[in-house]
């Protein structure tokens, strides 16, 4: 499939995207995505989006990587470094990946890929003793397809990624990093193996008010029905709950395996809801 995508190799700057972080690039970028294919984002490009990007066709969005911060300061929020960034300048879903039920996608499982990119929101500047993030939706939402995120940054999402894969699909998150503020990753109705290599760390802000908020609110990983979950490496810090296990009506975890789950300085490590029955989790000692 990827050799077909390579035949549509397009640099965003040659197709109407300004990439200066100020110009509204929503229409130009949506047009590129709607055609599918391979989309290339150079270094030092920030694509400002003021509405949800809908992804229906197979696409590979390839960036140059992201530097998460220039200076790590406890007194304020970190300053974002160079890279291939998406500025989600609105409160809705950032990227909505829709598979089998999407227009013109009536059969088969579409495979989508994002590599070497990052998202960020215009969160309030932390100050004082209380921090309240934007009431923003998911940076990425996934329905019924296969999504691969590699070398990807969720810099400061209120909610990072949600996936429901009831009609087919799976996730592969490799070298994903960021600082979610309310919810990190939520997966449900997934009947195939999901692979997670995720590192949640205070990349955006070390301010005490942000710590207080995440201690009280952050659920770093939330799983409903997931068959064959593989936590190759999962790290989170300053969370209220590192991993919540639920049954939302479709069942719960089935043969989950954790190679390395490092739940550091959290209020609660793993919480299994009272309605869960028969979840199976194997953790390496």
mmCIF file of C-alpha atoms in Angstrom:
data_model
loop_
_atom_site.group_PDB
_atom_site.id
_atom_site.type_symbol
_atom_site.label_atom_id
_atom_site.label_comp_id
_atom_site.label_asym_id
_atom_site.label_seq_id
_atom_site.Cartn_x
_atom_site.Cartn_y
_atom_site.Cartn_z
ATOM 1 C CA UNK A 1 0.000 0.000 0.000
ATOM 2 C CA UNK A 2 2.799 2.441 0.831
ATOM 3 C CA UNK A 3 4.323 2.352 -2.657
ATOM 4 C CA UNK A 4 1.003 3.692 -3.928
ATOM 5 C CA UNK A 5 1.151 6.498 -1.380
ATOM 6 C CA UNK A 6 4.703 7.367 -2.394
ATOM 7 C CA UNK A 7 3.483 8.164 -5.902
ATOM 8 C CA UNK A 8 1.647 11.152 -4.387
ATOM 9 C CA UNK A 9 4.603 12.536 -2.427
ATOM 10 C CA UNK A 10 3.738 16.162 -1.717
ATOM 11 C CA UNK A 11 5.513 18.828 0.329
ATOM 12 C CA UNK A 12 2.837 20.884 2.110
ATOM 13 C CA UNK A 13 4.599 24.167 1.311
ATOM 14 C CA UNK A 14 4.142 23.512 -2.411
ATOM 15 C CA UNK A 15 0.380 22.979 -2.049
ATOM 16 C CA UNK A 16 -0.921 26.145 -0.427
ATOM 17 C CA UNK A 17 0.097 25.562 3.208
ATOM 18 C CA UNK A 18 1.971 28.560 4.670
ATOM 19 C CA UNK A 19 3.188 26.766 7.794
ATOM 20 C CA UNK A 20 4.005 29.960 9.687
ATOM 21 C CA UNK A 21 1.805 29.194 12.702
ATOM 22 C CA UNK A 22 -0.268 32.333 12.073
ATOM 23 C CA UNK A 23 -2.024 31.758 8.747
ATOM 24 C CA UNK A 24 -5.116 29.537 8.891
ATOM 25 C CA UNK A 25 -3.971 26.462 6.936
ATOM 26 C CA UNK A 26 -7.105 24.383 7.581
ATOM 27 C CA UNK A 27 -8.571 24.446 4.065
ATOM 28 C CA UNK A 28 -5.268 23.833 2.291
ATOM 29 C CA UNK A 29 -4.261 20.972 4.544
ATOM 30 C CA UNK A 30 -7.709 19.362 4.478
ATOM 31 C CA UNK A 31 -7.569 19.382 0.669
ATOM 32 C CA UNK A 32 -4.250 17.531 0.740
ATOM 33 C CA UNK A 33 -5.466 14.968 3.239
ATOM 34 C CA UNK A 34 -8.677 14.365 1.297
ATOM 35 C CA UNK A 35 -6.626 13.229 -1.701
ATOM 36 C CA UNK A 36 -4.703 10.698 0.390
ATOM 37 C CA UNK A 37 -1.109 9.772 -0.363
ATOM 38 C CA UNK A 38 2.178 10.805 1.204
ATOM 39 C CA UNK A 39 2.296 14.297 2.728
ATOM 40 C CA UNK A 40 5.657 15.721 3.769
ATOM 41 C CA UNK A 41 6.049 18.449 6.412
ATOM 42 C CA UNK A 42 9.523 20.036 6.565
ATOM 43 C CA UNK A 43 11.317 21.158 9.707
ATOM 44 C CA UNK A 44 10.409 24.507 11.297
ATOM 45 C CA UNK A 45 6.846 24.369 9.986
ATOM 46 C CA UNK A 46 3.778 25.024 12.144
ATOM 47 C CA UNK A 47 0.432 24.310 10.509
ATOM 48 C CA UNK A 48 -2.338 26.268 12.208
ATOM 49 C CA UNK A 49 -5.696 24.477 12.136
ATOM 50 C CA UNK A 50 -8.923 26.171 13.206
ATOM 51 C CA UNK A 51 -11.241 23.198 12.624
ATOM 52 C CA UNK A 52 -11.151 19.394 12.688
ATOM 53 C CA UNK A 53 -9.189 17.610 9.951
ATOM 54 C CA UNK A 54 -11.184 14.613 8.696
ATOM 55 C CA UNK A 55 -9.126 11.707 7.349
ATOM 56 C CA UNK A 56 -11.023 9.154 5.258
ATOM 57 C CA UNK A 57 -8.494 8.017 2.661
ATOM 58 C CA UNK A 58 -5.189 6.170 3.309
ATOM 59 C CA UNK A 59 -2.601 8.798 4.088
ATOM 60 C CA UNK A 60 0.931 9.027 5.472
ATOM 61 C CA UNK A 61 1.836 12.348 7.110
ATOM 62 C CA UNK A 62 5.599 12.497 7.522
ATOM 63 C CA UNK A 63 7.361 15.253 9.448
ATOM 64 C CA UNK A 64 10.950 16.019 10.372
ATOM 65 C CA UNK A 65 10.504 15.313 14.088
ATOM 66 C CA UNK A 66 9.848 17.705 16.973
ATOM 67 C CA UNK A 67 12.001 19.223 19.695
ATOM 68 C CA UNK A 68 9.709 19.336 22.706
ATOM 69 C CA UNK A 69 11.193 22.263 24.605
ATOM 70 C CA UNK A 70 13.892 24.894 24.460
ATOM 71 C CA UNK A 71 14.174 25.505 28.188
ATOM 72 C CA UNK A 72 12.814 23.469 31.075
ATOM 73 C CA UNK A 73 11.546 25.927 33.665
ATOM 74 C CA UNK A 74 9.418 25.212 36.715
ATOM 75 C CA UNK A 75 8.159 28.784 36.868
ATOM 76 C CA UNK A 76 6.270 28.812 33.578
ATOM 77 C CA UNK A 77 5.367 26.699 30.577
ATOM 78 C CA UNK A 78 8.076 25.315 28.373
ATOM 79 C CA UNK A 79 8.837 26.966 25.069
ATOM 80 C CA UNK A 80 8.274 24.634 22.144
ATOM 81 C CA UNK A 81 11.314 23.758 20.066
ATOM 82 C CA UNK A 82 11.561 23.481 16.262
ATOM 83 C CA UNK A 83 9.961 20.693 14.273
ATOM 84 C CA UNK A 84 6.900 19.757 12.239
ATOM 85 C CA UNK A 85 3.991 20.987 14.366
ATOM 86 C CA UNK A 86 0.224 21.225 14.186
ATOM 87 C CA UNK A 87 -1.241 24.136 16.172
ATOM 88 C CA UNK A 88 -4.801 23.082 17.057
ATOM 89 C CA UNK A 89 -6.293 26.540 17.473
ATOM 90 C CA UNK A 90 -9.833 25.462 18.425
ATOM 91 C CA UNK A 91 -11.616 23.301 21.016
ATOM 92 C CA UNK A 92 -12.799 20.437 18.810
ATOM 93 C CA UNK A 93 -11.173 17.190 17.715
ATOM 94 C CA UNK A 94 -7.832 17.828 16.021
ATOM 95 C CA UNK A 95 -7.631 14.862 13.627
ATOM 96 C CA UNK A 96 -10.638 12.597 13.138
ATOM 97 C CA UNK A 97 -9.550 9.335 11.485
ATOM 98 C CA UNK A 98 -12.601 7.389 10.276
ATOM 99 C CA UNK A 99 -12.288 3.934 8.709
ATOM 100 C CA UNK A 100 -14.869 1.494 7.384
ATOM 101 C CA UNK A 101 -17.872 3.737 8.012
ATOM 102 C CA UNK A 102 -16.274 6.720 6.254
ATOM 103 C CA UNK A 103 -17.473 8.082 2.898
ATOM 104 C CA UNK A 104 -15.976 6.112 -0.041
ATOM 105 C CA UNK A 105 -14.534 3.549 2.377
ATOM 106 C CA UNK A 106 -17.064 0.741 2.429
ATOM 107 C CA UNK A 107 -14.818 -2.293 2.827
ATOM 108 C CA UNK A 108 -11.398 -3.166 4.161
ATOM 109 C CA UNK A 109 -9.366 -1.522 6.902
ATOM 110 C CA UNK A 110 -7.650 1.723 5.959
ATOM 111 C CA UNK A 111 -4.116 2.161 7.293
ATOM 112 C CA UNK A 112 -3.160 5.666 8.389
ATOM 113 C CA UNK A 113 0.249 6.863 9.500
ATOM 114 C CA UNK A 114 1.715 9.954 11.168
ATOM 115 C CA UNK A 115 5.447 10.132 11.792
ATOM 116 C CA UNK A 116 7.752 12.849 13.092
ATOM 117 C CA UNK A 117 4.974 15.341 13.916
ATOM 118 C CA UNK A 118 3.439 16.952 16.976
ATOM 119 C CA UNK A 119 0.297 18.712 18.157
ATOM 120 C CA UNK A 120 -0.145 21.504 20.653
ATOM 121 C CA UNK A 121 -2.966 23.658 21.998
ATOM 122 C CA UNK A 122 -3.026 27.261 23.175
ATOM 123 C CA UNK A 123 -3.361 26.281 26.831
ATOM 124 C CA UNK A 124 -3.526 29.003 29.509
ATOM 125 C CA UNK A 125 -0.167 30.106 30.854
ATOM 126 C CA UNK A 126 0.242 28.452 34.295
ATOM 127 C CA UNK A 127 0.334 30.896 37.192
ATOM 128 C CA UNK A 128 -0.688 31.012 40.829
ATOM 129 C CA UNK A 129 -1.906 27.890 42.593
ATOM 130 C CA UNK A 130 -4.752 26.855 40.272
ATOM 131 C CA UNK A 131 -4.561 25.712 36.666
ATOM 132 C CA UNK A 132 -7.540 24.900 34.448
ATOM 133 C CA UNK A 133 -6.805 23.609 30.935
ATOM 134 C CA UNK A 134 -8.918 24.324 27.898
ATOM 135 C CA UNK A 135 -12.088 22.252 27.676
ATOM 136 C CA UNK A 136 -10.750 20.828 24.429
ATOM 137 C CA UNK A 137 -11.625 17.538 22.771
ATOM 138 C CA UNK A 138 -9.193 14.849 21.605
ATOM 139 C CA UNK A 139 -6.132 15.817 19.600
ATOM 140 C CA UNK A 140 -6.643 12.551 17.690
ATOM 141 C CA UNK A 141 -9.812 10.476 17.441
ATOM 142 C CA UNK A 142 -9.809 7.079 15.704
ATOM 143 C CA UNK A 143 -12.706 4.900 14.514
ATOM 144 C CA UNK A 144 -12.459 1.528 12.745
ATOM 145 C CA UNK A 145 -9.042 1.643 11.095
ATOM 146 C CA UNK A 146 -5.355 0.964 11.702
ATOM 147 C CA UNK A 147 -3.374 3.932 12.935
ATOM 148 C CA UNK A 148 0.392 4.074 13.304
ATOM 149 C CA UNK A 149 1.914 6.947 15.276
ATOM 150 C CA UNK A 150 5.702 6.999 15.313
ATOM 151 C CA UNK A 151 7.999 9.609 16.844
ATOM 152 C CA UNK A 152 4.899 11.644 17.652
ATOM 153 C CA UNK A 153 4.366 14.372 20.259
ATOM 154 C CA UNK A 154 1.173 15.373 22.087
ATOM 155 C CA UNK A 155 2.752 18.436 23.676
ATOM 156 C CA UNK A 156 -0.046 19.714 25.955
ATOM 157 C CA UNK A 157 -3.393 18.126 25.078
ATOM 158 C CA UNK A 158 -6.366 18.310 27.368
ATOM 159 C CA UNK A 159 -7.190 14.875 25.921
ATOM 160 C CA UNK A 160 -4.646 13.159 23.678
ATOM 161 C CA UNK A 161 -6.054 10.137 21.804
ATOM 162 C CA UNK A 162 -9.310 8.157 21.776
ATOM 163 C CA UNK A 163 -9.913 4.999 19.721
ATOM 164 C CA UNK A 164 -12.999 2.850 19.195
ATOM 165 C CA UNK A 165 -12.372 -0.001 16.783
ATOM 166 C CA UNK A 166 -15.514 -2.089 16.975
ATOM 167 C CA UNK A 167 -15.678 -2.796 13.240
ATOM 168 C CA UNK A 168 -11.977 -3.551 12.878
ATOM 169 C CA UNK A 169 -8.562 -1.998 13.244
ATOM 170 C CA UNK A 170 -5.744 -1.649 15.717
ATOM 171 C CA UNK A 171 -3.213 0.855 17.036
ATOM 172 C CA UNK A 172 0.555 0.984 16.989
ATOM 173 C CA UNK A 173 2.019 3.849 19.005
ATOM 174 C CA UNK A 174 5.806 3.855 18.884
ATOM 175 C CA UNK A 175 7.931 6.518 20.600
ATOM 176 C CA UNK A 176 4.901 8.672 21.437
ATOM 177 C CA UNK A 177 5.547 11.428 23.979
ATOM 178 C CA UNK A 178 3.694 14.290 25.611
ATOM 179 C CA UNK A 179 2.023 15.836 28.648
ATOM 180 C CA UNK A 180 -1.729 15.169 28.674
ATOM 181 C CA UNK A 181 -3.602 17.268 31.192
ATOM 182 C CA UNK A 182 -6.890 15.395 31.747
ATOM 183 C CA UNK A 183 -6.887 12.158 29.720
ATOM 184 C CA UNK A 184 -4.012 10.527 27.886
ATOM 185 C CA UNK A 185 -5.070 7.507 25.809
ATOM 186 C CA UNK A 186 -8.524 5.899 25.790
ATOM 187 C CA UNK A 187 -9.143 2.635 23.893
ATOM 188 C CA UNK A 188 -12.349 0.599 23.643
ATOM 189 C CA UNK A 189 -13.962 -2.041 21.398
ATOM 190 C CA UNK A 190 -10.610 -3.195 20.084
ATOM 191 C CA UNK A 191 -10.498 -6.865 19.122
ATOM 192 C CA UNK A 192 -6.952 -7.004 17.823
ATOM 193 C CA UNK A 193 -3.514 -6.348 19.302
ATOM 194 C CA UNK A 194 -2.694 -2.737 20.289
ATOM 195 C CA UNK A 195 0.983 -1.893 20.764
ATOM 196 C CA UNK A 196 1.921 1.051 23.015
ATOM 197 C CA UNK A 197 5.343 2.605 23.513
ATOM 198 C CA UNK A 198 4.374 5.834 25.280
ATOM 199 C CA UNK A 199 6.173 8.298 27.550
ATOM 200 C CA UNK A 200 4.102 10.917 29.399
ATOM 201 C CA UNK A 201 6.341 13.480 31.075
ATOM 202 C CA UNK A 202 6.109 17.238 31.939
ATOM 203 C CA UNK A 203 7.452 18.277 28.557
ATOM 204 C CA UNK A 204 5.229 21.368 28.440
ATOM 205 C CA UNK A 205 5.202 22.694 32.007
ATOM 206 C CA UNK A 206 6.702 21.916 35.392
ATOM 207 C CA UNK A 207 4.615 24.591 37.119
ATOM 208 C CA UNK A 208 3.219 23.431 40.514
ATOM 209 C CA UNK A 209 -0.329 24.386 39.523
ATOM 210 C CA UNK A 210 -0.146 22.050 36.523
ATOM 211 C CA UNK A 211 1.116 19.255 38.778
ATOM 212 C CA UNK A 212 -1.775 19.877 41.147
ATOM 213 C CA UNK A 213 -4.268 19.682 38.303
ATOM 214 C CA UNK A 214 -2.911 16.426 36.883
ATOM 215 C CA UNK A 215 -2.632 14.878 40.363
ATOM 216 C CA UNK A 216 -6.339 15.574 40.808
ATOM 217 C CA UNK A 217 -7.594 14.811 37.295
ATOM 218 C CA UNK A 218 -5.266 13.006 34.888
ATOM 219 C CA UNK A 219 -6.124 9.469 33.819
ATOM 220 C CA UNK A 220 -3.127 8.544 31.690
ATOM 221 C CA UNK A 221 -4.444 5.294 30.144
ATOM 222 C CA UNK A 222 -8.080 4.175 30.030
ATOM 223 C CA UNK A 223 -8.974 0.789 28.571
ATOM 224 C CA UNK A 224 -12.365 -0.768 27.972
ATOM 225 C CA UNK A 225 -12.646 -3.867 25.788
ATOM 226 C CA UNK A 226 -9.147 -4.409 24.412
ATOM 227 C CA UNK A 227 -7.956 -7.838 23.283
ATOM 228 C CA UNK A 228 -4.213 -8.398 23.277
ATOM 229 C CA UNK A 229 -3.034 -5.041 24.620
ATOM 230 C CA UNK A 230 0.772 -4.859 24.618
ATOM 231 C CA UNK A 231 2.394 -2.230 26.817
ATOM 232 C CA UNK A 232 5.934 -2.541 25.562
ATOM 233 C CA UNK A 233 6.929 0.602 27.423
ATOM 234 C CA UNK A 234 4.476 2.828 29.248
ATOM 235 C CA UNK A 235 5.612 5.672 31.491
ATOM 236 C CA UNK A 236 3.554 8.347 33.199
ATOM 237 C CA UNK A 237 4.117 10.749 36.054
ATOM 238 C CA UNK A 238 2.020 13.167 38.159
ATOM 239 C CA UNK A 239 -1.269 11.426 37.321
ATOM 240 C CA UNK A 240 -4.326 10.838 39.461
ATOM 241 C CA UNK A 241 -4.680 7.336 37.974
ATOM 242 C CA UNK A 242 -2.032 5.863 35.688
ATOM 243 C CA UNK A 243 -4.204 3.085 34.240
ATOM 244 C CA UNK A 244 -7.989 2.700 34.514
ATOM 245 C CA UNK A 245 -9.506 -0.674 33.529
ATOM 246 C CA UNK A 246 -13.204 -0.495 32.633
ATOM 247 C CA UNK A 247 -16.067 -2.416 31.082
ATOM 248 C CA UNK A 248 -18.172 0.038 29.082
ATOM 249 C CA UNK A 249 -20.608 -2.648 27.967
ATOM 250 C CA UNK A 250 -18.455 -4.586 25.504
ATOM 251 C CA UNK A 251 -16.192 -6.425 27.933
ATOM 252 C CA UNK A 252 -12.819 -5.572 29.387
ATOM 253 C CA UNK A 253 -9.155 -6.419 28.966
ATOM 254 C CA UNK A 254 -8.372 -9.802 27.461
ATOM 255 C CA UNK A 255 -4.788 -11.032 27.666
ATOM 256 C CA UNK A 256 -3.122 -7.687 28.223
ATOM 257 C CA UNK A 257 0.647 -7.863 28.626
ATOM 258 C CA UNK A 258 2.902 -5.252 30.224
ATOM 259 C CA UNK A 259 6.627 -5.516 29.590
ATOM 260 C CA UNK A 260 7.438 -2.241 31.310
ATOM 261 C CA UNK A 261 4.798 -0.139 33.052
ATOM 262 C CA UNK A 262 6.551 2.604 35.009
ATOM 263 C CA UNK A 263 3.870 4.464 36.971
ATOM 264 C CA UNK A 264 5.888 7.136 38.709
ATOM 265 C CA UNK A 265 4.713 9.534 41.413
ATOM 266 C CA UNK A 266 1.001 8.943 40.784
ATOM 267 C CA UNK A 267 -1.896 8.944 43.246
ATOM 268 C CA UNK A 268 -3.112 5.519 42.078
ATOM 269 C CA UNK A 269 -1.332 3.074 39.802
ATOM 270 C CA UNK A 270 -3.910 0.659 38.355
ATOM 271 C CA UNK A 271 -7.618 1.011 39.165
ATOM 272 C CA UNK A 272 -10.014 -1.767 38.093
ATOM 273 C CA UNK A 273 -13.649 -0.669 38.098
ATOM 274 C CA UNK A 274 -16.067 -2.728 40.165
ATOM 275 C CA UNK A 275 -18.065 -3.775 37.076
ATOM 276 C CA UNK A 276 -15.044 -5.467 35.464
ATOM 277 C CA UNK A 277 -15.221 -9.255 35.433
ATOM 278 C CA UNK A 278 -12.556 -11.539 34.007
ATOM 279 C CA UNK A 279 -9.915 -9.059 32.882
ATOM 280 C CA UNK A 280 -6.543 -10.713 32.377
ATOM 281 C CA UNK A 281 -3.275 -8.789 32.695
ATOM 282 C CA UNK A 282 0.196 -10.295 32.660
ATOM 283 C CA UNK A 283 3.027 -8.155 33.965
ATOM 284 C CA UNK A 284 6.686 -9.093 33.751
ATOM 285 C CA UNK A 285 8.272 -9.127 37.170
#
